[in-house]
């Protein structure tokens, strides 16, 4: 899941990303968080946004918070550590780009975490797509333009060399949420 501006940016070049989408889209995301067993972000998101990663819907169940942090840079003063201070569990995996996401998914599955909402930045999103762990994409699009060559994109990494190699989506749907749109599709 990612939210981006119409020109494909998830944050300004300064790192500011509050808020890309409006309240209606954000409310839908909070309801979605209550449907998934886990929520995963990378350390970059934790350092940039200091998120709580909870379900802010009355009666909603918070997902298990999963932080991909291959160098253990998570600040002890971050909201996520304060929320789960007594129950932090380290799961070791090692992959070509830090965290072996396929191995992590297997280990999480062994703990009955059978669904994850990935709310990472461009780096983790690219790794997840490259490693083939993405089943469904939720792309929230706001009618805003921020520009900037250094502004963050929802999928970064090395990218592809040929359009024929692009990851394609099927069974796509579009929904209007206030002034924003959500496009949903399944990875082929």
PDB file of C-alpha atoms in Angstrom:
ATOM      1  CA  UNK A   1       0.000   0.000   0.000  1.00  0.00           C
ATOM      2  CA  UNK A   2       1.309   3.395  -0.841  1.00  0.00           C
ATOM      3  CA  UNK A   3      -0.047   6.890  -1.217  1.00  0.00           C
ATOM      4  CA  UNK A   4       1.368   9.149  -3.888  1.00  0.00           C
ATOM      5  CA  UNK A   5       0.737  12.416  -5.627  1.00  0.00           C
ATOM      6  CA  UNK A   6      -0.490  12.510  -9.200  1.00  0.00           C
ATOM      7  CA  UNK A   7       3.124  12.986 -10.315  1.00  0.00           C
ATOM      8  CA  UNK A   8       4.198   9.810  -8.522  1.00  0.00           C
ATOM      9  CA  UNK A   9       5.777  11.118  -5.305  1.00  0.00           C
ATOM     10  CA  UNK A  10       5.337   9.737  -1.782  1.00  0.00           C
ATOM     11  CA  UNK A  11       7.184  12.622  -0.101  1.00  0.00           C
ATOM     12  CA  UNK A  12       8.695  15.982  -0.917  1.00  0.00           C
ATOM     13  CA  UNK A  13      12.453  16.230  -1.423  1.00  0.00           C
ATOM     14  CA  UNK A  14      12.612  17.510   2.184  1.00  0.00           C
ATOM     15  CA  UNK A  15      11.029  14.259   3.377  1.00  0.00           C
ATOM     16  CA  UNK A  16       7.708  15.869   4.327  1.00  0.00           C
ATOM     17  CA  UNK A  17       4.852  13.464   3.612  1.00  0.00           C
ATOM     18  CA  UNK A  18       1.994  14.574   5.875  1.00  0.00           C
ATOM     19  CA  UNK A  19      -0.478  14.231   4.338  1.00  0.00           C
ATOM     20  CA  UNK A  20      -0.417  12.945   0.783  1.00  0.00           C
ATOM     21  CA  UNK A  21      -4.054  11.853   0.824  1.00  0.00           C
ATOM     22  CA  UNK A  22      -7.121  13.203   2.575  1.00  0.00           C
ATOM     23  CA  UNK A  23      -9.028  11.955   5.605  1.00  0.00           C
ATOM     24  CA  UNK A  24     -11.336   9.612   3.677  1.00  0.00           C
ATOM     25  CA  UNK A  25      -8.445   7.646   2.155  1.00  0.00           C
ATOM     26  CA  UNK A  26      -6.541   7.581   5.455  1.00  0.00           C
ATOM     27  CA  UNK A  27      -9.641   6.275   7.255  1.00  0.00           C
ATOM     28  CA  UNK A  28      -9.912   3.445   4.734  1.00  0.00           C
ATOM     29  CA  UNK A  29      -6.269   2.526   5.389  1.00  0.00           C
ATOM     30  CA  UNK A  30      -6.915   2.344   9.133  1.00  0.00           C
ATOM     31  CA  UNK A  31      -9.832  -0.007   8.525  1.00  0.00           C
ATOM     32  CA  UNK A  32      -7.558  -2.065   6.267  1.00  0.00           C
ATOM     33  CA  UNK A  33      -4.917  -2.281   9.024  1.00  0.00           C
ATOM     34  CA  UNK A  34      -7.511  -4.022  11.177  1.00  0.00           C
ATOM     35  CA  UNK A  35      -7.937  -6.771   8.550  1.00  0.00           C
ATOM     36  CA  UNK A  36      -4.277  -7.775   8.279  1.00  0.00           C
ATOM     37  CA  UNK A  37      -2.361  -9.795  10.895  1.00  0.00           C
ATOM     38  CA  UNK A  38       0.820  -7.745  10.406  1.00  0.00           C
ATOM     39  CA  UNK A  39       1.976  -4.373   9.173  1.00  0.00           C
ATOM     40  CA  UNK A  40       5.500  -3.947   7.820  1.00  0.00           C
ATOM     41  CA  UNK A  41       7.707  -0.937   7.173  1.00  0.00           C
ATOM     42  CA  UNK A  42      11.418  -0.385   6.743  1.00  0.00           C
ATOM     43  CA  UNK A  43      13.704   1.502   9.073  1.00  0.00           C
ATOM     44  CA  UNK A  44      13.648   4.466   6.684  1.00  0.00           C
ATOM     45  CA  UNK A  45       9.932   4.944   7.329  1.00  0.00           C
ATOM     46  CA  UNK A  46      10.461   4.686  11.087  1.00  0.00           C
ATOM     47  CA  UNK A  47      13.269   7.251  11.006  1.00  0.00           C
ATOM     48  CA  UNK A  48      11.382   9.646   8.706  1.00  0.00           C
ATOM     49  CA  UNK A  49       7.846   9.415  10.149  1.00  0.00           C
ATOM     50  CA  UNK A  50       8.081   7.832  13.644  1.00  0.00           C
ATOM     51  CA  UNK A  51       4.796   5.975  12.966  1.00  0.00           C
ATOM     52  CA  UNK A  52       2.636   4.075  15.459  1.00  0.00           C
ATOM     53  CA  UNK A  53       1.378   1.613  12.796  1.00  0.00           C
ATOM     54  CA  UNK A  54      -1.832   0.954  14.634  1.00  0.00           C
ATOM     55  CA  UNK A  55      -5.486   0.611  13.684  1.00  0.00           C
ATOM     56  CA  UNK A  56      -7.210   3.848  14.671  1.00  0.00           C
ATOM     57  CA  UNK A  57     -10.741   2.545  14.181  1.00  0.00           C
ATOM     58  CA  UNK A  58     -13.008   1.999  17.170  1.00  0.00           C
ATOM     59  CA  UNK A  59     -12.997  -1.696  18.007  1.00  0.00           C
ATOM     60  CA  UNK A  60     -10.197  -2.358  15.504  1.00  0.00           C
ATOM     61  CA  UNK A  61      -7.398  -4.791  16.260  1.00  0.00           C
ATOM     62  CA  UNK A  62      -3.823  -3.565  15.912  1.00  0.00           C
ATOM     63  CA  UNK A  63      -1.698  -5.637  13.543  1.00  0.00           C
ATOM     64  CA  UNK A  64       1.656  -7.056  14.628  1.00  0.00           C
ATOM     65  CA  UNK A  65       4.257  -4.406  13.781  1.00  0.00           C
ATOM     66  CA  UNK A  66       7.177  -5.599  11.657  1.00  0.00           C
ATOM     67  CA  UNK A  67      10.186  -3.338  11.079  1.00  0.00           C
ATOM     68  CA  UNK A  68      12.834  -4.325   8.531  1.00  0.00           C
ATOM     69  CA  UNK A  69      16.036  -2.969  10.068  1.00  0.00           C
ATOM     70  CA  UNK A  70      19.111  -4.905   8.960  1.00  0.00           C
ATOM     71  CA  UNK A  71      21.514  -2.706  10.989  1.00  0.00           C
ATOM     72  CA  UNK A  72      19.374  -2.260  14.143  1.00  0.00           C
ATOM     73  CA  UNK A  73      19.113   1.507  13.791  1.00  0.00           C
ATOM     74  CA  UNK A  74      15.652   1.790  15.331  1.00  0.00           C
ATOM     75  CA  UNK A  75      15.675   4.579  17.931  1.00  0.00           C
ATOM     76  CA  UNK A  76      14.749   3.380  21.415  1.00  0.00           C
ATOM     77  CA  UNK A  77      12.717   6.593  21.808  1.00  0.00           C
ATOM     78  CA  UNK A  78      10.557   5.871  18.724  1.00  0.00           C
ATOM     79  CA  UNK A  79       6.805   5.436  19.154  1.00  0.00           C
ATOM     80  CA  UNK A  80       6.960   1.891  17.821  1.00  0.00           C
ATOM     81  CA  UNK A  81       9.453   0.823  20.517  1.00  0.00           C
ATOM     82  CA  UNK A  82       7.467   2.564  23.248  1.00  0.00           C
ATOM     83  CA  UNK A  83       4.300   0.779  22.107  1.00  0.00           C
ATOM     84  CA  UNK A  84       5.857  -2.664  22.109  1.00  0.00           C
ATOM     85  CA  UNK A  85       8.750  -2.220  24.542  1.00  0.00           C
ATOM     86  CA  UNK A  86       8.013  -5.391  26.485  1.00  0.00           C
ATOM     87  CA  UNK A  87       7.379  -7.602  23.470  1.00  0.00           C
ATOM     88  CA  UNK A  88       9.985  -6.831  20.827  1.00  0.00           C
ATOM     89  CA  UNK A  89      11.217  -9.907  19.047  1.00  0.00           C
ATOM     90  CA  UNK A  90      14.219  -9.992  16.731  1.00  0.00           C
ATOM     91  CA  UNK A  91      13.995 -12.264  13.710  1.00  0.00           C
ATOM     92  CA  UNK A  92      17.278 -12.721  11.908  1.00  0.00           C
ATOM     93  CA  UNK A  93      17.370 -13.107   8.136  1.00  0.00           C
ATOM     94  CA  UNK A  94      20.060 -12.120   5.707  1.00  0.00           C
ATOM     95  CA  UNK A  95      19.533 -11.328   2.068  1.00  0.00           C
ATOM     96  CA  UNK A  96      21.192  -9.598  -0.851  1.00  0.00           C
ATOM     97  CA  UNK A  97      19.693  -6.235   0.149  1.00  0.00           C
ATOM     98  CA  UNK A  98      19.776  -6.616   3.910  1.00  0.00           C
ATOM     99  CA  UNK A  99      16.644  -8.528   4.880  1.00  0.00           C
ATOM    100  CA  UNK A 100      15.723 -11.785   3.176  1.00  0.00           C
ATOM    101  CA  UNK A 101      12.024 -11.052   2.735  1.00  0.00           C
ATOM    102  CA  UNK A 102      11.116 -14.547   1.529  1.00  0.00           C
ATOM    103  CA  UNK A 103      12.701 -16.103   4.628  1.00  0.00           C
ATOM    104  CA  UNK A 104      11.055 -13.465   6.815  1.00  0.00           C
ATOM    105  CA  UNK A 105       7.623 -14.314   5.362  1.00  0.00           C
ATOM    106  CA  UNK A 106       8.209 -18.003   6.162  1.00  0.00           C
ATOM    107  CA  UNK A 107       9.234 -17.223   9.741  1.00  0.00           C
ATOM    108  CA  UNK A 108       6.250 -14.913  10.218  1.00  0.00           C
ATOM    109  CA  UNK A 109       3.957 -17.600   8.787  1.00  0.00           C
ATOM    110  CA  UNK A 110       5.254 -20.004  11.421  1.00  0.00           C
ATOM    111  CA  UNK A 111       3.983 -17.475  13.985  1.00  0.00           C
ATOM    112  CA  UNK A 112       0.510 -17.460  12.364  1.00  0.00           C
ATOM    113  CA  UNK A 113       1.051 -14.073  10.733  1.00  0.00           C
ATOM    114  CA  UNK A 114      -0.546 -15.001   7.432  1.00  0.00           C
ATOM    115  CA  UNK A 115      -1.215 -11.558   5.961  1.00  0.00           C
ATOM    116  CA  UNK A 116       0.854  -8.393   5.946  1.00  0.00           C
ATOM    117  CA  UNK A 117       0.061  -4.857   4.909  1.00  0.00           C
ATOM    118  CA  UNK A 118       3.310  -3.423   3.590  1.00  0.00           C
ATOM    119  CA  UNK A 119       3.401   0.336   4.165  1.00  0.00           C
ATOM    120  CA  UNK A 120       7.056   0.817   3.338  1.00  0.00           C
ATOM    121  CA  UNK A 121       8.853   3.434   1.367  1.00  0.00           C
ATOM    122  CA  UNK A 122      10.277   3.086  -2.113  1.00  0.00           C
ATOM    123  CA  UNK A 123      13.258   0.960  -1.079  1.00  0.00           C
ATOM    124  CA  UNK A 124      11.308  -1.714   0.804  1.00  0.00           C
ATOM    125  CA  UNK A 125       8.521  -1.676  -1.791  1.00  0.00           C
ATOM    126  CA  UNK A 126      11.073  -2.334  -4.552  1.00  0.00           C
ATOM    127  CA  UNK A 127      12.667  -5.166  -2.550  1.00  0.00           C
ATOM    128  CA  UNK A 128       9.271  -6.756  -1.878  1.00  0.00           C
ATOM    129  CA  UNK A 129       8.388  -6.675  -5.577  1.00  0.00           C
ATOM    130  CA  UNK A 130      11.815  -7.992  -6.603  1.00  0.00           C
ATOM    131  CA  UNK A 131      11.538 -10.845  -4.077  1.00  0.00           C
ATOM    132  CA  UNK A 132       8.052 -11.767  -5.302  1.00  0.00           C
ATOM    133  CA  UNK A 133       6.244 -11.422  -1.975  1.00  0.00           C
ATOM    134  CA  UNK A 134       3.605  -8.938  -3.176  1.00  0.00           C
ATOM    135  CA  UNK A 135       0.169 -10.309  -4.066  1.00  0.00           C
ATOM    136  CA  UNK A 136      -1.949  -7.173  -4.177  1.00  0.00           C
ATOM    137  CA  UNK A 137      -1.216  -3.475  -4.669  1.00  0.00           C
ATOM    138  CA  UNK A 138      -3.221  -0.598  -3.197  1.00  0.00           C
ATOM    139  CA  UNK A 139      -2.120   2.660  -4.825  1.00  0.00           C
ATOM    140  CA  UNK A 140      -3.735   5.738  -3.301  1.00  0.00           C
ATOM    141  CA  UNK A 141      -3.433   8.720  -5.615  1.00  0.00           C
ATOM    142  CA  UNK A 142      -3.942  12.315  -4.518  1.00  0.00           C
ATOM    143  CA  UNK A 143      -4.714  15.161  -6.891  1.00  0.00           C
ATOM    144  CA  UNK A 144      -1.506  16.975  -5.935  1.00  0.00           C
ATOM    145  CA  UNK A 145       1.693  17.751  -7.817  1.00  0.00           C
ATOM    146  CA  UNK A 146       4.932  18.344  -5.918  1.00  0.00           C
ATOM    147  CA  UNK A 147       7.615  17.670  -8.519  1.00  0.00           C
ATOM    148  CA  UNK A 148      11.254  17.486  -7.650  1.00  0.00           C
ATOM    149  CA  UNK A 149      13.861  15.140  -9.016  1.00  0.00           C
ATOM    150  CA  UNK A 150      14.866  14.225  -5.451  1.00  0.00           C
ATOM    151  CA  UNK A 151      11.317  13.664  -4.165  1.00  0.00           C
ATOM    152  CA  UNK A 152      10.697  10.046  -3.116  1.00  0.00           C
ATOM    153  CA  UNK A 153       8.853   7.584  -5.346  1.00  0.00           C
ATOM    154  CA  UNK A 154       6.707   4.649  -4.214  1.00  0.00           C
ATOM    155  CA  UNK A 155       8.972   2.047  -5.861  1.00  0.00           C
ATOM    156  CA  UNK A 156      12.677   2.778  -6.072  1.00  0.00           C
ATOM    157  CA  UNK A 157      15.532   0.287  -6.333  1.00  0.00           C
ATOM    158  CA  UNK A 158      17.311  -0.458  -9.597  1.00  0.00           C
ATOM    159  CA  UNK A 159      14.161  -0.662 -11.679  1.00  0.00           C
ATOM    160  CA  UNK A 160      13.827  -2.535 -14.948  1.00  0.00           C
ATOM    161  CA  UNK A 161      15.699  -2.147 -18.208  1.00  0.00           C
ATOM    162  CA  UNK A 162      12.845  -2.976 -20.574  1.00  0.00           C
ATOM    163  CA  UNK A 163       9.154  -2.180 -20.466  1.00  0.00           C
ATOM    164  CA  UNK A 164       8.462  -5.817 -21.402  1.00  0.00           C
ATOM    165  CA  UNK A 165       9.888  -6.805 -17.993  1.00  0.00           C
ATOM    166  CA  UNK A 166       7.572  -4.538 -15.980  1.00  0.00           C
ATOM    167  CA  UNK A 167       5.566  -6.062 -13.140  1.00  0.00           C
ATOM    168  CA  UNK A 168       1.991  -5.987 -14.337  1.00  0.00           C
ATOM    169  CA  UNK A 169      -1.255  -6.006 -12.401  1.00  0.00           C
ATOM    170  CA  UNK A 170      -4.514  -7.769 -13.254  1.00  0.00           C
ATOM    171  CA  UNK A 171      -8.144  -7.465 -12.121  1.00  0.00           C
ATOM    172  CA  UNK A 172      -7.664  -3.771 -11.429  1.00  0.00           C
ATOM    173  CA  UNK A 173     -10.353  -1.660  -9.786  1.00  0.00           C
ATOM    174  CA  UNK A 174     -10.569   2.044  -9.026  1.00  0.00           C
ATOM    175  CA  UNK A 175     -12.435   3.732  -6.179  1.00  0.00           C
ATOM    176  CA  UNK A 176     -12.952   7.399  -5.450  1.00  0.00           C
ATOM    177  CA  UNK A 177     -12.308   8.436  -1.837  1.00  0.00           C
ATOM    178  CA  UNK A 178     -13.120  12.105  -1.395  1.00  0.00           C
ATOM    179  CA  UNK A 179     -10.623  13.976  -3.580  1.00  0.00           C
ATOM    180  CA  UNK A 180      -8.364  10.891  -3.854  1.00  0.00           C
ATOM    181  CA  UNK A 181      -8.471   7.613  -5.747  1.00  0.00           C
ATOM    182  CA  UNK A 182      -7.450   4.102  -4.812  1.00  0.00           C
ATOM    183  CA  UNK A 183      -6.363   1.738  -7.559  1.00  0.00           C
ATOM    184  CA  UNK A 184      -6.207  -1.914  -6.529  1.00  0.00           C
ATOM    185  CA  UNK A 185      -4.744  -4.731  -8.581  1.00  0.00           C
ATOM    186  CA  UNK A 186      -3.221  -8.179  -8.193  1.00  0.00           C
ATOM    187  CA  UNK A 187       0.331  -8.956  -9.260  1.00  0.00           C
ATOM    188  CA  UNK A 188       0.315 -11.350 -12.254  1.00  0.00           C
TER     189      UNK A 188
END
